[in-house]
Structure formats: structure tokens, C-alpha cells
Tab-separated table of C-alpha atoms and ligand atoms in Angstrom:
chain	number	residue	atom	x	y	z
A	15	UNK	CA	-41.193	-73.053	70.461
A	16	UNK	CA	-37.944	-71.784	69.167
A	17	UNK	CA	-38.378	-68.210	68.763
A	18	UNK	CA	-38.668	-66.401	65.532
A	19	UNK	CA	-37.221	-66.853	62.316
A	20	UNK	CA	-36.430	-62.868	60.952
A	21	UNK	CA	-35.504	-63.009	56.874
A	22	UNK	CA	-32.825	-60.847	55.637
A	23	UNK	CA	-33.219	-60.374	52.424
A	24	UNK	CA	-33.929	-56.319	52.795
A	25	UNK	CA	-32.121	-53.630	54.596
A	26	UNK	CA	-35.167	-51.802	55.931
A	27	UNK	CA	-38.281	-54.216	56.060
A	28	UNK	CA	-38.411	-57.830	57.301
A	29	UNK	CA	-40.957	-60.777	57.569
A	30	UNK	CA	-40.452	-62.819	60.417
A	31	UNK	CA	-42.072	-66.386	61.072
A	32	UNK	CA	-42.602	-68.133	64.371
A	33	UNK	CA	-40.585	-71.093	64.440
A	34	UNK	CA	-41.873	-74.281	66.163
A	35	UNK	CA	-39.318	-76.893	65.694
A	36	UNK	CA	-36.555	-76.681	63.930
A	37	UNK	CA	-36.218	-79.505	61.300
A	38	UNK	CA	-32.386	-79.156	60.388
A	39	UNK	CA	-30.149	-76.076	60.423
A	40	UNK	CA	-26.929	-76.421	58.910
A	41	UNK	CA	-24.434	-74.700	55.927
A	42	UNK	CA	-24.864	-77.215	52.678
A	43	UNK	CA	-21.138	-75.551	51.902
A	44	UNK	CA	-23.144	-73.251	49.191
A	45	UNK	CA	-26.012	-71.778	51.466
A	46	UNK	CA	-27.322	-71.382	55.065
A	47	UNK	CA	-30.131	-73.688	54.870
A	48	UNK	CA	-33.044	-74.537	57.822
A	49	UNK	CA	-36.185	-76.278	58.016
A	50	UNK	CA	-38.354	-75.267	60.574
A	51	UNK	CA	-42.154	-75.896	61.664
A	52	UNK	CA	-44.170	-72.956	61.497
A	53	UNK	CA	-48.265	-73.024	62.981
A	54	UNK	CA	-49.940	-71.415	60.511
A	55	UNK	CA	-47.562	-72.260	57.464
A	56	UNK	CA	-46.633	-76.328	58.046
A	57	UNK	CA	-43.039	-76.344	56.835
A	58	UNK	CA	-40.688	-74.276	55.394
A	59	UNK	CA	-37.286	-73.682	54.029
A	60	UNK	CA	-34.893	-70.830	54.012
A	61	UNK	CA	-31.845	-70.410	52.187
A	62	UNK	CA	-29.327	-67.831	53.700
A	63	UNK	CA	-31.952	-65.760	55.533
A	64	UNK	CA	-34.193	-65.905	52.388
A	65	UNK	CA	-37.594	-68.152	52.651
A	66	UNK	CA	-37.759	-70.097	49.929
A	67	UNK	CA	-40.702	-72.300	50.059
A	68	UNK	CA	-43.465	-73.380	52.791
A	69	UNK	CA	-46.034	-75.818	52.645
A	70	UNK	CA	-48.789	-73.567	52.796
A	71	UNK	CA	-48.323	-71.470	50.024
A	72	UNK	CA	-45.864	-73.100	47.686
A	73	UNK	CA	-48.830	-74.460	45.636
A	74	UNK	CA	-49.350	-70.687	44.404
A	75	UNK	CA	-46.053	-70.518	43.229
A	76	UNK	CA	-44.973	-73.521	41.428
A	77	UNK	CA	-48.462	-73.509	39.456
A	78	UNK	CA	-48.260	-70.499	38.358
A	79	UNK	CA	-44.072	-70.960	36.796
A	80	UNK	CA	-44.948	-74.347	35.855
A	81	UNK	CA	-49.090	-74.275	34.353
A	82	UNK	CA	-48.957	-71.178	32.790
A	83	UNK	CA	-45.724	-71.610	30.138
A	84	UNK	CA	-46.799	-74.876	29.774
A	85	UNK	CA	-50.032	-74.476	28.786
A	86	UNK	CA	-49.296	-71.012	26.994
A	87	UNK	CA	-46.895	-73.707	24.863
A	88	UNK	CA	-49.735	-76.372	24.077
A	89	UNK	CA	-47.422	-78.724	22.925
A	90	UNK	CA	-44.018	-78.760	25.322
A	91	UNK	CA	-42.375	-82.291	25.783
A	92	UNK	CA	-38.844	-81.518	26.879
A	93	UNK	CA	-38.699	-79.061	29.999
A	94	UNK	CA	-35.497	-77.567	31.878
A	95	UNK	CA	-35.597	-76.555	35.404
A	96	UNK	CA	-32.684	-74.320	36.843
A	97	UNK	CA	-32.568	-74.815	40.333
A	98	UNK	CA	-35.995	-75.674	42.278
A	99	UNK	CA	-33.955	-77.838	44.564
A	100	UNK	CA	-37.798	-78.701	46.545
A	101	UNK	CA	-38.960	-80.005	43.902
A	102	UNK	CA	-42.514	-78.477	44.321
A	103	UNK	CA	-42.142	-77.546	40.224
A	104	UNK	CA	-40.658	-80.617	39.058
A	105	UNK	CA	-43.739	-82.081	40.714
A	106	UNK	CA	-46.446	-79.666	38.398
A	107	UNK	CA	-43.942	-79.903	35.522
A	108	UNK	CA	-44.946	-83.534	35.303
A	109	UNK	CA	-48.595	-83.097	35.734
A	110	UNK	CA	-48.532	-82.655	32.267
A	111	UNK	CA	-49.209	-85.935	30.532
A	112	UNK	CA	-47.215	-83.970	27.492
A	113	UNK	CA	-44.164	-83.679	29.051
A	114	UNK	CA	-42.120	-86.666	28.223
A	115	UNK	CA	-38.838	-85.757	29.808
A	116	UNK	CA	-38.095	-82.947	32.296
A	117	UNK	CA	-34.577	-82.258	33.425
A	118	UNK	CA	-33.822	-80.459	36.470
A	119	UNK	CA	-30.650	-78.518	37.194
A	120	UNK	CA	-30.013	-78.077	41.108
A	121	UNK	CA	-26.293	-76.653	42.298
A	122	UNK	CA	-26.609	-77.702	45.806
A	123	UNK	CA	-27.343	-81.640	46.052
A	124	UNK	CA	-28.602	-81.303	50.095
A	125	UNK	CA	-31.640	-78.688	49.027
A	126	UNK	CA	-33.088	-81.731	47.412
A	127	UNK	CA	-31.934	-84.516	49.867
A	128	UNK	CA	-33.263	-82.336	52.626
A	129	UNK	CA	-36.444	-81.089	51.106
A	130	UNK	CA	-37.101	-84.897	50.313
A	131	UNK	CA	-36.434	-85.981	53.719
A	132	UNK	CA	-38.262	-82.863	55.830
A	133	UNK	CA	-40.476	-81.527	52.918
A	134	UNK	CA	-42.269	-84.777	51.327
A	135	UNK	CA	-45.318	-82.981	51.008
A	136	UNK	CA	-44.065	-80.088	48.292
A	137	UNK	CA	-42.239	-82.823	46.008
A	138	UNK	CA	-44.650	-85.626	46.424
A	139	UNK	CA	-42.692	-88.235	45.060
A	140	UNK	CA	-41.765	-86.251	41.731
A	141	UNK	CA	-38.262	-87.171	41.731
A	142	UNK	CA	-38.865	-90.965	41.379
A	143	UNK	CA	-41.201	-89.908	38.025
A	144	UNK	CA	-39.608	-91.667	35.011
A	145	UNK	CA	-39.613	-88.868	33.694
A	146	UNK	CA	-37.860	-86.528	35.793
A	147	UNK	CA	-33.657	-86.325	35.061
A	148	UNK	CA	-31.974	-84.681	38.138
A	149	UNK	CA	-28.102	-83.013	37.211
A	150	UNK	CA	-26.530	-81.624	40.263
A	151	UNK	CA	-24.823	-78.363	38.683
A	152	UNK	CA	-24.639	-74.808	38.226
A	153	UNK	CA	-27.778	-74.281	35.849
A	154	UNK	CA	-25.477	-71.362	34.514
A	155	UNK	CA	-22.805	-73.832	33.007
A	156	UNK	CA	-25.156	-76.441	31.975
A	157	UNK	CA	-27.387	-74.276	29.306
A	158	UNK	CA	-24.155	-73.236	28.331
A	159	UNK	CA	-22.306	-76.882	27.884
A	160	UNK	CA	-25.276	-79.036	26.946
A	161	UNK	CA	-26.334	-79.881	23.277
A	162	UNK	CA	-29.483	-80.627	24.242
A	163	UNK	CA	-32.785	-78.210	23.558
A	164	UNK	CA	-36.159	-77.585	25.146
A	165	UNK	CA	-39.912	-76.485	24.892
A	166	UNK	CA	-39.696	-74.431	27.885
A	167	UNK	CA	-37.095	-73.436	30.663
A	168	UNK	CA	-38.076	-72.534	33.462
A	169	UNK	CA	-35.403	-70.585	36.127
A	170	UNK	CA	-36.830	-71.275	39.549
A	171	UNK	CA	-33.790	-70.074	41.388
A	172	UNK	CA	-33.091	-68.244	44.397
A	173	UNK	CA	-32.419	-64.445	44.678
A	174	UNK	CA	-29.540	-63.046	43.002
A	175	UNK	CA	-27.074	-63.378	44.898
A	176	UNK	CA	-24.474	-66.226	46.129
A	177	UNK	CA	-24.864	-69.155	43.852
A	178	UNK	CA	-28.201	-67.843	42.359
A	179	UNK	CA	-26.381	-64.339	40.827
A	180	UNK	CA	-25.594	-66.056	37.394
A	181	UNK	CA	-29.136	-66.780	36.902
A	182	UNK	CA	-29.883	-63.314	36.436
A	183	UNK	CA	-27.387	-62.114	33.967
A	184	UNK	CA	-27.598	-61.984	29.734
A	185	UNK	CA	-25.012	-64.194	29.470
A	186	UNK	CA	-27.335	-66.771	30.477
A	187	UNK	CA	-30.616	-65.895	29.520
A	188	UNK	CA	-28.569	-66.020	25.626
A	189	UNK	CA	-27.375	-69.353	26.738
A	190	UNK	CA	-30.717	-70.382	27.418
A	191	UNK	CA	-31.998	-69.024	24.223
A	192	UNK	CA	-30.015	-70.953	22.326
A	193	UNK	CA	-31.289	-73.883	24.547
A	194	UNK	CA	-34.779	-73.657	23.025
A	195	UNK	CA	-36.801	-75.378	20.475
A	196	UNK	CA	-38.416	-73.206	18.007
A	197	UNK	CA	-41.462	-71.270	19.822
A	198	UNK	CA	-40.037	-72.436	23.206
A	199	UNK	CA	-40.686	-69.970	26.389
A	200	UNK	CA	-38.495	-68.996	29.259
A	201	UNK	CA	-39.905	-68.207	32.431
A	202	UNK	CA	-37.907	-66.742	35.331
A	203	UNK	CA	-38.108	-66.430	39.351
A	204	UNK	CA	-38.158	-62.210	39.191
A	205	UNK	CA	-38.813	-61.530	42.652
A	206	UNK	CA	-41.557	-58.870	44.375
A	207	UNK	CA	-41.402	-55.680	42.214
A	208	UNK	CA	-42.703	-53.694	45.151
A	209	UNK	CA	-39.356	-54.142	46.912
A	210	UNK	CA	-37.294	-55.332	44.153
A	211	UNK	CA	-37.829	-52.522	41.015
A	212	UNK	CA	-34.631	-52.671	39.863
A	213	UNK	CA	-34.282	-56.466	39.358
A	214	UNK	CA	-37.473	-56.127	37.306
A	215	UNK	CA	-36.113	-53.204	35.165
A	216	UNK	CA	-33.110	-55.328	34.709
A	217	UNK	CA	-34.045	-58.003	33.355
A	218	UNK	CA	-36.564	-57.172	31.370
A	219	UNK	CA	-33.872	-55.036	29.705
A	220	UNK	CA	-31.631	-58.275	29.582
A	221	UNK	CA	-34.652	-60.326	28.152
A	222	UNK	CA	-35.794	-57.377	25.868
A	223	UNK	CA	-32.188	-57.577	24.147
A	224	UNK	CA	-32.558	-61.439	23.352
A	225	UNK	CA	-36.176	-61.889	22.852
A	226	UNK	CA	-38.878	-60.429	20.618
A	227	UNK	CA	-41.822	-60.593	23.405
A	228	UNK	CA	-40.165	-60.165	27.142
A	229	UNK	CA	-42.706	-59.296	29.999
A	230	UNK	CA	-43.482	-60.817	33.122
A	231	UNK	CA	-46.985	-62.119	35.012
A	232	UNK	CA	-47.854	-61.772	38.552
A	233	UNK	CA	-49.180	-63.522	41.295
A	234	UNK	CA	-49.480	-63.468	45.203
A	235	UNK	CA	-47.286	-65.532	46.974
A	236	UNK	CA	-47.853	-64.503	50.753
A	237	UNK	CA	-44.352	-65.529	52.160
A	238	UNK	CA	-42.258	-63.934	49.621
A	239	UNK	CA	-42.685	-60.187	51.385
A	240	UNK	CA	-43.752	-56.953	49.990
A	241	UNK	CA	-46.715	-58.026	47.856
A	242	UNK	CA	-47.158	-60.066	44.732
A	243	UNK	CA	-44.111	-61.927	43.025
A	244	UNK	CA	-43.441	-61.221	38.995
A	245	UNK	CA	-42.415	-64.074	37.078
A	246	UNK	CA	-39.978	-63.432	33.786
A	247	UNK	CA	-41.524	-64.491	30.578
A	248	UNK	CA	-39.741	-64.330	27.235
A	249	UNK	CA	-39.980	-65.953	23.782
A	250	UNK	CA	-40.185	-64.912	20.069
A	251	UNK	CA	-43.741	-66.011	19.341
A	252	UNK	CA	-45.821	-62.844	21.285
A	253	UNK	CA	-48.784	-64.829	20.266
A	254	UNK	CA	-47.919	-67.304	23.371
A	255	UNK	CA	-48.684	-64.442	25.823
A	256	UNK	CA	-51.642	-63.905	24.387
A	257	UNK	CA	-53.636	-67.102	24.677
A	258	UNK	CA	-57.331	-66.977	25.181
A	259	UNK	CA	-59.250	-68.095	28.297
A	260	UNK	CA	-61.080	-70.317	25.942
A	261	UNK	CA	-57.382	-71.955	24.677
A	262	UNK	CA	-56.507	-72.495	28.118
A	263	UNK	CA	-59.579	-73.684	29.237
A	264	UNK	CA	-59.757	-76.578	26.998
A	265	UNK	CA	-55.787	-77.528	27.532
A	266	UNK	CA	-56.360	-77.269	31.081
A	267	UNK	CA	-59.274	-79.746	31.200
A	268	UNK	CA	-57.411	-82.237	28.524
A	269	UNK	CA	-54.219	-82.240	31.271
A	270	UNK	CA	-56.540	-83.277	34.134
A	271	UNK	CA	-54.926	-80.722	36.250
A	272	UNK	CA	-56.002	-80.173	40.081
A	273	UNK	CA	-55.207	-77.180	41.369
A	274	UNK	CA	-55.351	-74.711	44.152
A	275	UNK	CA	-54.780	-71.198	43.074
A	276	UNK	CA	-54.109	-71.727	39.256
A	277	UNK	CA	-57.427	-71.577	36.871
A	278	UNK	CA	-57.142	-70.501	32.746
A	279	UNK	CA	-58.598	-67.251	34.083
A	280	UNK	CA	-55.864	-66.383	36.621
A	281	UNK	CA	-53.258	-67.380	34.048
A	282	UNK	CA	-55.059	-64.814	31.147
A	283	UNK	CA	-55.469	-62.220	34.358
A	284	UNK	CA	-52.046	-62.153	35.282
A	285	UNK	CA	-50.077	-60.631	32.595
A	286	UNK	CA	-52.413	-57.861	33.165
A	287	UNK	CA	-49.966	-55.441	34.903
A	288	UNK	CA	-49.805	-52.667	36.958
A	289	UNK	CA	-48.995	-49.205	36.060
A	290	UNK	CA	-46.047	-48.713	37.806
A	291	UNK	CA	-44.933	-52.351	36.479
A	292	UNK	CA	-45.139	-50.918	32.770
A	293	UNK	CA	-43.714	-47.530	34.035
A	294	UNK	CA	-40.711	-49.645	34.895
A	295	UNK	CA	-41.207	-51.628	31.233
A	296	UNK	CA	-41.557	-48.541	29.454
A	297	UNK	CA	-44.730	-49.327	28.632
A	298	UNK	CA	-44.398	-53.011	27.388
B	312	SAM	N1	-39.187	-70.599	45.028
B	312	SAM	C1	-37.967	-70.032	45.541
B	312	SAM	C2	-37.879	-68.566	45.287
B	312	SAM	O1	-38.747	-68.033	44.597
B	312	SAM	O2	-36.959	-67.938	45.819
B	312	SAM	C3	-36.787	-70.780	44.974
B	312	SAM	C4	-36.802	-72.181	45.434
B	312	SAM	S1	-35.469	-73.218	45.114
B	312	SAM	C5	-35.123	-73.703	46.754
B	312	SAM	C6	-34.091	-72.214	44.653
B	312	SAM	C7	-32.952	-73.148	44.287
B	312	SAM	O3	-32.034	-72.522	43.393
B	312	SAM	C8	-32.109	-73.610	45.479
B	312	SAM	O4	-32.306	-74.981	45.675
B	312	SAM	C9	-30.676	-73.281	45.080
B	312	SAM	O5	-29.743	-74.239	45.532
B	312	SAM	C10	-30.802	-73.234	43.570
B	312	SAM	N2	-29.728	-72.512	42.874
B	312	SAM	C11	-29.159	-71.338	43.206
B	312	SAM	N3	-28.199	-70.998	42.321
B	312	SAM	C12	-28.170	-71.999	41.381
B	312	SAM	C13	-27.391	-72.235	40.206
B	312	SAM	N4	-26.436	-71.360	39.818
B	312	SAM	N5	-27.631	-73.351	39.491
B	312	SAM	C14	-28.598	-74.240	39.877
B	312	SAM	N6	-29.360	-74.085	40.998
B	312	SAM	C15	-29.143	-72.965	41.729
């Protein structure tokens, strides 16, 4: 055993995991990044003190920010991923039988050689899908350079700070407005609104400026500390956020999806919020 991995991603709390061994632990020249073996948790990745992914819960995460825009959308076939450098949403992305083409937009080219190497399980073999287009590049300076528009973009970045900070500002979420298709959705990594309140209030005031529905949806993702995660959700059609179990249900079944922790009644369920969530979006 190798000790204990402590993150670092608050002042006054931390999560740490045991780690068993340790898979590769190097700088990429963007981040900090190491694998490591964990007991209870298989695998997982952290990028400068920040846990980004493990085996045994990533399935909760990447179902969630890819199922539930994509079946809000019923009818997405061009897709944009900022960041996700794992690949564990490129892999649901493509679950879809719909999707025809889904592009993926990573800044650091070793997150994805690494998590293919150490982390086969979370990617299972998504990036050799036909389908799937990977551009290494800042996700900031591609929605703003290419011509090209989607259904749905999805922002599955890292927290905002270091290469990840651009991801969170209006600058780019009105870059990637302008990136969607009539009706498109984008959906955003918005971290744990227990511990992070004020990246919650700010973007949703970011999103709120740019789009006519902006709210978020929950779910619990046990490695990323202080309770459950809120994902960004923002488009001009309201109606999307409002689909029926009964919608969901039936696009659900016709996609053939498997699935772990998604069903059409968690996605309805969690854009149910708490009170102290709509204190925070003024009642939204
Ligand atoms: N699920 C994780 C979470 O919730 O924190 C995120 C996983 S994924 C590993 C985050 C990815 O965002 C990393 O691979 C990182 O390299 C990438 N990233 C950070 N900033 C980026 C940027 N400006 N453009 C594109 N990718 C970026």
C-alpha cells in the first residue's frame, strides 16, 4: 500500500482515498495527474489534487451529463464534448443510436492516452467508435473558432481553475450558444453546491444572461466531496426541462440503454431542487 491520497480542492475539508498502487504519477505539462488503485473504488484519476473520475462511481456521473440532455433533446445527432479527457461520456454519448457524430474537445492529449492505457474500463473502447472525432484543444477557443453547430454541448471539464477556468466564464457559454442548433441544450460540470455556492450562483447568473431557461439537476456522485454534484443546464426551449416520465420512458427503451444509476424517473426527479439551491437561484 502506498499511503493515502488527501484531495485539495478545499481549504477546510478534505476526502482522502487509500491508495494501493500507484498506476502513473507524473505533470502532463498542464496538470498534476495520477492513477492509483484504490480497494473499494477500482481505479481512479486525479488532476492537480482534484479526483476526477474512479471506476466505481463514474457510471453515476457520465449518465446523468450524457442521458439526460440527450434524451430531454429526443432528436440530437451532432454532440460537443469540452474536455472529458476519460472518456467515460464520450462512451454514453454514443449509446445513443441517434447520435451520428460526436466531437470531443480535450486540452491535455495524456488525460486520454493515460486514461486509455490505465482506465480501459471507463472508456470502453469509445474512442475507436466511428463516430467519435477527438480535437486536442482548449474547448474555450474551439466553440469560439469553429463553424460548425450542435444538438447538445456538453462541458465535462475540470474545476475552475488552471486550464479548466475558461470553461466557466460568459464569454464562453455565448460562444457556445452560438454553437447550437435551434432547440439545442448545454449542460455543464457545476460542481457540489454544498461546498461550492458561489460557483452555482455564478453561473447560473452567466447562463441566466444568455439563455431563456438556465437551471441545473442534481445527482450523487460519492467521490466528488460534500454531497450531491449540480450539473448546468441551459437552452431557450424551457419545455426541454420539463419532459415527462412517460417521454423519457419511451426514448429510453427505443435507445436500448443499460444503465446503473440513470432511469427516466431519476432524470424527471432531479431537477427537483433543494431550497437552499433556489435560494441561491432566486427562486428559479
Ligand atoms: N468528471 C470530472 C469532474 O467532474 O471534475 C471531469 C473529468 S475530465 C478528466 C476533465 C477534463 O477537462 C480533463 O481531462 C482536463 O484536461 C479537461 N480540460 C480542462 N480545461 C480544459 C479546456 N480549457 N479545454 C478542454 N479540456 C479541458
Amino acid at each position: 500500500m502506498s499511503g493515502w491520497y488527501t484531495e485539495t480542492l478545499y481549504p477546510d475539508v478534505a476526502q482522502r482515498l487509500r491508495m494501493g498502487t500507484v498506476l502513473h504519477r507524473d505533470r502532463t505539462g498542464l496538470q498534476d495527474l495520477v492513477i492509483f488503485e484504490n480497494p473499494l473504488l477500482g481505479r481512479v484519476m486525479a488532476l492537480d489534487g482534484v479526483i476526477q473520475t474512479t471506476e466505481g462511481d463514474e457510471h453515476v456521473y457520465h449518465e446523468m451529463l450524457g442521458h439526460v440532455p440527450i434524451l430531454a433533446h429526443g432528436a440530437a445527432r451532432r454532440v460537443l464534448i469540452i474536455g472529458g479527457g476519460d472518456g467515460g461520456l464520450l462512451r454514453r454519448v454514443l449509446e445513443h443510436p441517434g447520435v451520428e457524430r460526436a466531437t470531443m474537445v480535450e486540452i491535455d492529449r495524456s488525460v486520454v492516452d493515460l486514461s486509455i492505457e490505465y482506465l480501459p474500463a471507463i472508456s470502453a473502447g469509445a474512442f475507436d467508435d466511428p463516430r467519435a472525432e477527438l480535437v486536442i484543444a482548449d474547448g474555450c477557443r474551439f466553440v469560439k473558432e469553429t463553424p460548425e453547430s450542435f444538438d447538445v454541448i456538453l462541458v465535462d471539464s475540470t474545476d475552475p481553475h488552471g486550464p479548466g477556468a475558461v470553461l466557466f466564464t460568459e464569454e464562453f457559454y455565448r460562444d457556445c450558444k452560438a454553437r447550437l442548433a435551434p432547440g439545442g441544450i448545454l449542460c455543464t460540470q457545476n460542481g457540489v453546491p454544498f461546498l461550492q455556492p458561489e460557483e452555482l450562483r455564478s453561473s447560473h447568473q452567466r447562463l441566466g444572461r444568455l439563455f431563456a431557461d438556465a437551471s441545473f439537476f442534481v445527482a450523487p456522485v460519492p467521490t466528488y466531496y460534500g454531497g450531491f454534484m449540480a450539473f448546468g443546464w441551459a437552452t431557450d426551449d424551457a419545455a426541454l426541462r420539463r419532459r415527462t416520465a412517460g417521454e423519457i420512458r419511451g426514448r429510453f427503451a427505443a435507445a436500448g440503454l443499460k444503465t446503473r444509476y440513470y432511469t427516466p424517473d431519476i432524470h424527471v426527479a432531479s431537477f427537483a431542487l433543494p431550497a437552499f439551491m433556489l435560494d441561491i437561484l432566486g427562486g428559479a
